[in-house]
Short mmCIF file of C-alpha atoms and ligand atoms in Angstrom, two decimals:
data_model
loop_
_atom_site.label_atom_id
_atom_site.label_comp_id
_atom_site.label_asym_id
_atom_site.label_seq_id
_atom_site.Cartn_x
_atom_site.Cartn_y
_atom_site.Cartn_z
CA MET A 1 11.51 -37.37 -57.08
CA ASN A 2 9.55 -36.84 -60.40
CA ASP A 3 5.74 -38.54 -59.78
CA ARG A 4 6.42 -40.11 -63.81
CA HIS A 5 8.83 -42.35 -64.59
CA PRO A 6 12.11 -41.54 -65.85
CA ILE A 7 12.81 -41.51 -69.18
CA GLY A 8 15.31 -44.79 -69.66
CA CYS A 9 17.10 -46.30 -72.59
CA PHE A 10 19.51 -49.09 -73.41
CA VAL A 11 22.48 -48.15 -75.90
CA THR A 12 24.26 -51.02 -77.91
CA GLY A 13 26.19 -51.17 -81.17
CA THR A 14 26.82 -53.25 -83.79
CA ASP A 15 30.50 -53.41 -82.11
CA THR A 16 33.13 -52.31 -79.88
CA GLY A 17 34.63 -48.95 -80.90
CA VAL A 18 31.76 -48.12 -82.69
CA GLY A 19 30.71 -44.75 -81.06
CA LYS A 20 28.51 -45.84 -78.31
CA THR A 21 30.36 -43.32 -75.52
CA LEU A 22 29.83 -40.55 -78.00
CA ALA A 23 26.30 -40.77 -79.15
CA SER A 24 25.02 -41.50 -75.69
CA CYS A 25 26.94 -38.28 -74.68
CA GLY A 26 25.25 -36.59 -77.21
CA LEU A 27 21.97 -38.09 -76.17
CA LEU A 28 22.92 -36.81 -72.72
CA HIS A 29 23.17 -33.44 -74.33
CA ALA A 30 19.79 -33.73 -76.41
CA LEU A 31 17.36 -34.53 -73.50
CA ALA A 32 19.00 -32.35 -71.01
CA ARG A 33 17.65 -29.71 -73.57
CA HIS A 34 13.96 -31.11 -71.90
CA HIS A 35 15.03 -32.39 -68.88
CA ALA A 36 16.49 -31.39 -66.20
CA ARG A 37 18.15 -34.36 -64.16
CA VAL A 38 19.77 -36.84 -66.95
CA VAL A 39 22.48 -38.98 -66.06
CA GLY A 40 24.45 -41.66 -68.15
CA MET A 41 25.44 -44.73 -66.52
CA LYS A 42 28.24 -47.40 -67.68
CA ALA A 43 26.72 -50.65 -66.43
CA VAL A 44 30.01 -52.76 -66.83
CA ALA A 45 33.08 -50.93 -67.81
CA ALA A 46 36.37 -53.10 -68.53
CA GLY A 47 39.48 -51.04 -68.19
CA ALA A 48 40.26 -47.99 -65.41
CA GLU A 49 42.78 -45.15 -65.35
CA PRO A 50 43.34 -42.90 -62.50
CA ASP A 51 40.31 -40.46 -61.86
CA GLY A 52 42.25 -37.33 -61.20
CA GLN A 53 41.01 -37.31 -57.35
CA GLY A 54 43.32 -40.79 -56.58
CA GLY A 55 40.94 -43.18 -57.40
CA TRP A 56 40.34 -45.22 -60.52
CA ALA A 57 37.48 -44.80 -63.28
CA ASN A 58 36.67 -46.18 -66.46
CA GLU A 59 37.16 -43.41 -69.59
CA ASP A 60 33.46 -43.94 -71.14
CA THR A 61 32.10 -43.22 -67.37
CA LEU A 62 34.01 -40.20 -67.15
CA ALA A 63 32.74 -38.72 -70.67
CA LEU A 64 29.20 -39.80 -69.49
CA ARG A 65 29.66 -37.96 -66.50
CA ALA A 66 30.91 -34.65 -68.09
CA ALA A 67 27.42 -35.42 -70.01
CA SER A 68 25.11 -35.43 -67.36
CA THR A 69 23.70 -32.85 -65.30
CA LEU A 70 22.97 -35.05 -62.27
CA ALA A 71 25.84 -36.26 -60.15
CA VAL A 72 25.78 -39.56 -58.33
CA PRO A 73 27.77 -41.39 -56.55
CA PRO A 74 30.31 -44.22 -58.70
CA GLU A 75 28.34 -47.09 -58.12
CA LEU A 76 25.06 -45.93 -59.04
CA ASP A 77 26.62 -44.69 -62.63
CA ASN A 78 29.48 -47.24 -62.66
CA PRO A 79 28.18 -50.31 -60.75
CA VAL A 80 30.65 -52.53 -62.45
CA LEU A 81 34.19 -51.54 -62.78
CA LEU A 82 36.64 -54.10 -63.87
CA PRO A 83 40.80 -53.65 -64.28
CA ASP A 84 41.54 -54.71 -67.54
CA PRO A 85 40.07 -53.63 -70.70
CA MET A 86 38.76 -56.52 -72.50
CA SER A 87 35.73 -58.92 -72.67
CA PRO A 88 33.96 -58.41 -69.33
CA HIS A 89 33.60 -62.00 -68.37
CA ILE A 90 37.01 -62.17 -68.68
CA ALA A 91 38.05 -58.98 -66.93
CA ALA A 92 35.84 -60.20 -64.06
CA GLN A 93 37.57 -63.63 -63.94
CA ARG A 94 40.79 -62.13 -63.96
CA ALA A 95 39.48 -60.09 -61.08
CA GLY A 96 38.54 -62.55 -58.90
CA ARG A 97 34.93 -61.24 -59.61
CA SER A 98 31.43 -61.65 -60.95
CA VAL A 99 29.18 -59.51 -62.68
CA GLU A 100 25.58 -60.02 -61.11
CA ILE A 101 22.57 -58.10 -63.42
CA ALA A 102 20.15 -58.08 -60.03
CA HIS A 103 22.65 -55.86 -58.41
CA ILE A 104 23.01 -53.68 -61.74
CA VAL A 105 19.43 -53.44 -62.30
CA ASP A 106 19.60 -52.25 -58.36
CA SER A 107 21.61 -48.97 -59.29
CA TYR A 108 19.97 -48.49 -62.09
CA ARG A 109 16.73 -48.20 -60.30
CA ARG A 110 18.53 -46.15 -57.52
CA LEU A 111 19.42 -43.74 -60.36
CA ALA A 112 16.29 -43.76 -61.85
CA ALA A 113 14.51 -42.56 -58.82
CA GLN A 114 17.08 -39.75 -59.15
CA ALA A 115 16.51 -38.59 -62.77
CA ASP A 116 14.26 -37.39 -65.25
CA ALA A 117 16.51 -39.04 -68.16
CA VAL A 118 18.93 -42.34 -67.69
CA VAL A 119 20.94 -43.49 -70.63
CA VAL A 120 22.91 -46.42 -70.01
CA GLU A 121 25.34 -47.35 -72.14
CA GLY A 122 26.13 -51.11 -72.46
CA ALA A 123 29.77 -52.87 -73.09
CA GLY A 124 31.14 -53.94 -76.39
CA GLY A 125 28.43 -55.37 -78.85
CA PHE A 126 24.58 -56.60 -77.82
CA LEU A 127 25.69 -60.29 -77.24
CA VAL A 128 28.73 -59.69 -75.43
CA PRO A 129 29.47 -62.09 -72.87
CA LEU A 130 29.30 -60.63 -68.70
CA SER A 131 29.75 -63.57 -67.43
CA GLU A 132 29.54 -67.52 -68.42
CA GLN A 133 25.76 -67.09 -67.99
CA HIS A 134 25.02 -64.12 -68.95
CA THR A 135 25.08 -61.38 -71.68
CA GLY A 136 24.26 -57.75 -72.45
CA ALA A 137 21.33 -58.90 -73.99
CA ASP A 138 20.42 -60.38 -70.54
CA LEU A 139 21.28 -57.15 -68.97
CA ALA A 140 19.13 -55.30 -71.40
CA CYS A 141 16.18 -57.66 -70.74
CA ALA A 142 16.47 -57.27 -67.36
CA LEU A 143 16.56 -53.72 -67.04
CA ASP A 144 13.16 -53.92 -69.65
CA LEU A 145 14.74 -50.46 -71.48
CA PRO A 146 13.82 -49.71 -74.93
CA VAL A 147 17.32 -50.30 -77.08
CA VAL A 148 18.62 -47.51 -78.85
CA MET A 149 21.80 -49.02 -81.56
CA VAL A 150 24.59 -47.34 -82.86
CA VAL A 151 25.68 -48.45 -85.95
CA GLY A 152 29.22 -47.96 -86.82
CA LEU A 153 29.01 -47.20 -90.65
CA ARG A 154 32.06 -48.97 -92.13
CA LEU A 155 32.39 -52.13 -94.31
CA GLY A 156 29.96 -55.02 -92.43
CA CYS A 157 28.00 -52.94 -91.30
CA LEU A 158 24.83 -53.90 -92.66
CA SER A 159 24.81 -57.42 -91.73
CA HIS A 160 25.96 -56.18 -87.99
CA ALA A 161 22.90 -53.71 -87.82
CA ALA A 162 20.32 -56.48 -88.95
CA LEU A 163 21.62 -58.83 -86.67
CA THR A 164 21.75 -56.86 -83.42
CA ALA A 165 17.94 -55.52 -84.46
CA GLU A 166 16.70 -59.32 -84.83
CA ALA A 167 18.47 -60.26 -81.37
CA ILE A 168 16.89 -57.08 -79.67
CA ARG A 169 13.40 -57.54 -81.14
CA ALA A 170 13.88 -61.39 -80.61
CA ARG A 171 14.08 -60.72 -76.93
CA GLY A 172 10.85 -58.60 -77.08
CA LEU A 173 12.47 -55.60 -76.39
CA ARG A 174 11.96 -52.37 -78.99
CA LEU A 175 14.34 -50.67 -80.69
CA ALA A 176 13.88 -47.12 -80.27
CA GLY A 177 15.88 -45.94 -82.43
CA TRP A 178 19.39 -46.31 -84.36
CA ILE A 179 21.95 -43.86 -84.29
CA ALA A 180 24.63 -43.80 -87.71
CA SER A 181 28.05 -43.25 -86.17
CA ARG A 182 30.47 -42.24 -89.13
CA VAL A 183 33.62 -43.34 -87.98
CA ASP A 184 35.39 -44.09 -91.04
CA PRO A 185 35.76 -40.82 -93.59
CA ALA A 186 37.05 -43.70 -96.10
CA MET A 187 34.15 -45.93 -96.31
CA LEU A 188 32.95 -46.34 -100.00
CA VAL A 189 29.02 -45.25 -100.63
CA PRO A 190 28.16 -44.42 -97.33
CA GLU A 191 24.68 -43.22 -98.55
CA GLU A 192 23.58 -46.25 -100.05
CA ASN A 193 24.39 -48.12 -97.01
CA MET A 194 22.45 -45.56 -94.92
CA ALA A 195 19.48 -45.81 -97.53
CA TRP A 196 19.45 -49.74 -97.03
CA LEU A 197 19.82 -48.89 -93.06
CA ARG A 198 16.37 -46.26 -93.27
CA GLN A 199 14.76 -49.42 -94.92
CA HIS A 200 15.53 -52.11 -93.09
CA LEU A 201 16.11 -51.14 -89.88
CA GLN A 202 12.18 -50.00 -89.38
CA ALA A 203 13.34 -47.63 -86.47
CA PRO A 204 13.45 -43.99 -86.23
CA LEU A 205 17.10 -42.61 -86.97
CA LEU A 206 18.18 -40.43 -83.69
CA ALA A 207 21.10 -39.07 -85.04
CA ASP A 208 23.82 -39.01 -88.32
CA ILE A 209 27.19 -37.90 -86.54
CA ALA A 210 29.75 -36.97 -89.19
CA PHE A 211 32.95 -38.12 -88.87
CA GLN A 212 34.68 -35.70 -86.23
CA ALA A 213 38.41 -35.38 -86.64
CA HIS A 214 37.95 -34.06 -83.19
CA PRO A 215 34.95 -36.08 -80.96
CA ASP A 216 32.21 -33.42 -79.63
CA ALA A 217 29.09 -34.68 -78.17
CA ARG A 218 27.43 -31.58 -78.08
CA ALA A 219 27.59 -31.24 -82.13
CA THR A 220 25.62 -34.53 -82.77
CA GLY A 221 22.11 -33.40 -83.99
CA TYR A 222 19.51 -35.15 -82.56
CA VAL A 223 15.99 -35.51 -83.37
CA LEU A 224 14.24 -37.03 -79.63
CA PRO A 225 11.12 -39.24 -80.74
CA GLN A 226 8.22 -37.15 -79.28
CA GLU A 227 8.17 -39.49 -76.06
CA TRP A 228 11.26 -38.58 -74.82
CA GLN A 229 10.83 -34.79 -75.43
N1 ATP B 301 31.61 -40.05 -85.13
C1 ATP B 301 32.97 -40.14 -85.21
N2 ATP B 301 34.10 -39.86 -85.89
C2 ATP B 301 35.11 -39.53 -85.64
N3 ATP B 301 35.64 -40.55 -84.53
C3 ATP B 301 34.31 -41.00 -84.02
C4 ATP B 301 33.14 -40.98 -83.99
N4 ATP B 301 32.39 -41.54 -83.31
C5 ATP B 301 33.50 -42.43 -82.45
N5 ATP B 301 34.82 -42.02 -82.67
C6 ATP B 301 35.80 -42.67 -81.87
O1 ATP B 301 35.96 -43.42 -82.33
C7 ATP B 301 36.49 -44.49 -80.91
C8 ATP B 301 35.29 -45.51 -80.34
O2 ATP B 301 34.65 -44.27 -79.97
P1 ATP B 301 33.48 -44.90 -78.93
O3 ATP B 301 34.58 -45.04 -77.45
O4 ATP B 301 32.55 -43.86 -78.53
O5 ATP B 301 33.33 -46.50 -78.96
P2 ATP B 301 32.13 -47.51 -78.09
O6 ATP B 301 31.18 -47.70 -79.03
O7 ATP B 301 31.31 -46.54 -76.77
O8 ATP B 301 33.19 -48.49 -77.93
P3 ATP B 301 33.52 -49.55 -76.48
O9 ATP B 301 32.81 -50.50 -76.81
O10 ATP B 301 34.71 -49.54 -75.81
O11 ATP B 301 32.47 -48.70 -75.33
C9 ATP B 301 36.78 -42.74 -80.12
O12 ATP B 301 37.97 -42.79 -80.05
C10 ATP B 301 35.90 -41.97 -80.36
O13 ATP B 301 36.14 -40.84 -80.46
MG1 MG B 302 31.75 -46.72 -75.01
#
């Protein structure tokens, strides 16, 4: 175990499907250039498919594992796996399960104890319900990690980005940086949107991920903050 605290961050996004997994995998590759033991964590996954070894796994978890240099048991890198691909609170209800934040935090701590860097991908957007009582924001607070926000560049993203940044900071969490994910190749005036985001988010731009016809997490061009190098 390392004698210093591992690097950790919580990756959220302006919405579901904005590129959090691709961005998180890219961040893992970037961190792996500086640190030996980097690992991704999909804290709450909704939607499972065969894992190729007779079991079930979530596709985000599999992608994060492929970008990690440290292999860990599934209960650590994906403590909550729900079968149905829908909002976690509903998926949990349908599965007769409950999503316990304390359980996820315990998994994170055990994971962090083995790692130099941990990238936690949240589910959906920042305020996604995890249960009747809690949201993804409560999980981010319980983990007490700096937050990285993925902005899916498309019409409407400016308000979503500003709302998400405000919600992060309103909880006393630090927005450690943001990532532009150019998911819509037909978006009008993307550079003007980028200029607004750069000016208003007041956090470093960690990566500007081009539209990729064949997404490749190794081709995401990160500039890591000094503290993560
Ligand atoms: N820069 C990009 N260029 C092209 N396609 C992209 C880009 N970023 C993401 N995608 C594609 O968009 C889809 C959604 O991306 P991704 O799964 O990373 O989103 P997400 O935010 O992690 O979603 P979820 O909320 O389900 O976890 C995927 O098919 C992914 O390959
Ligand atoms: Mg994802």
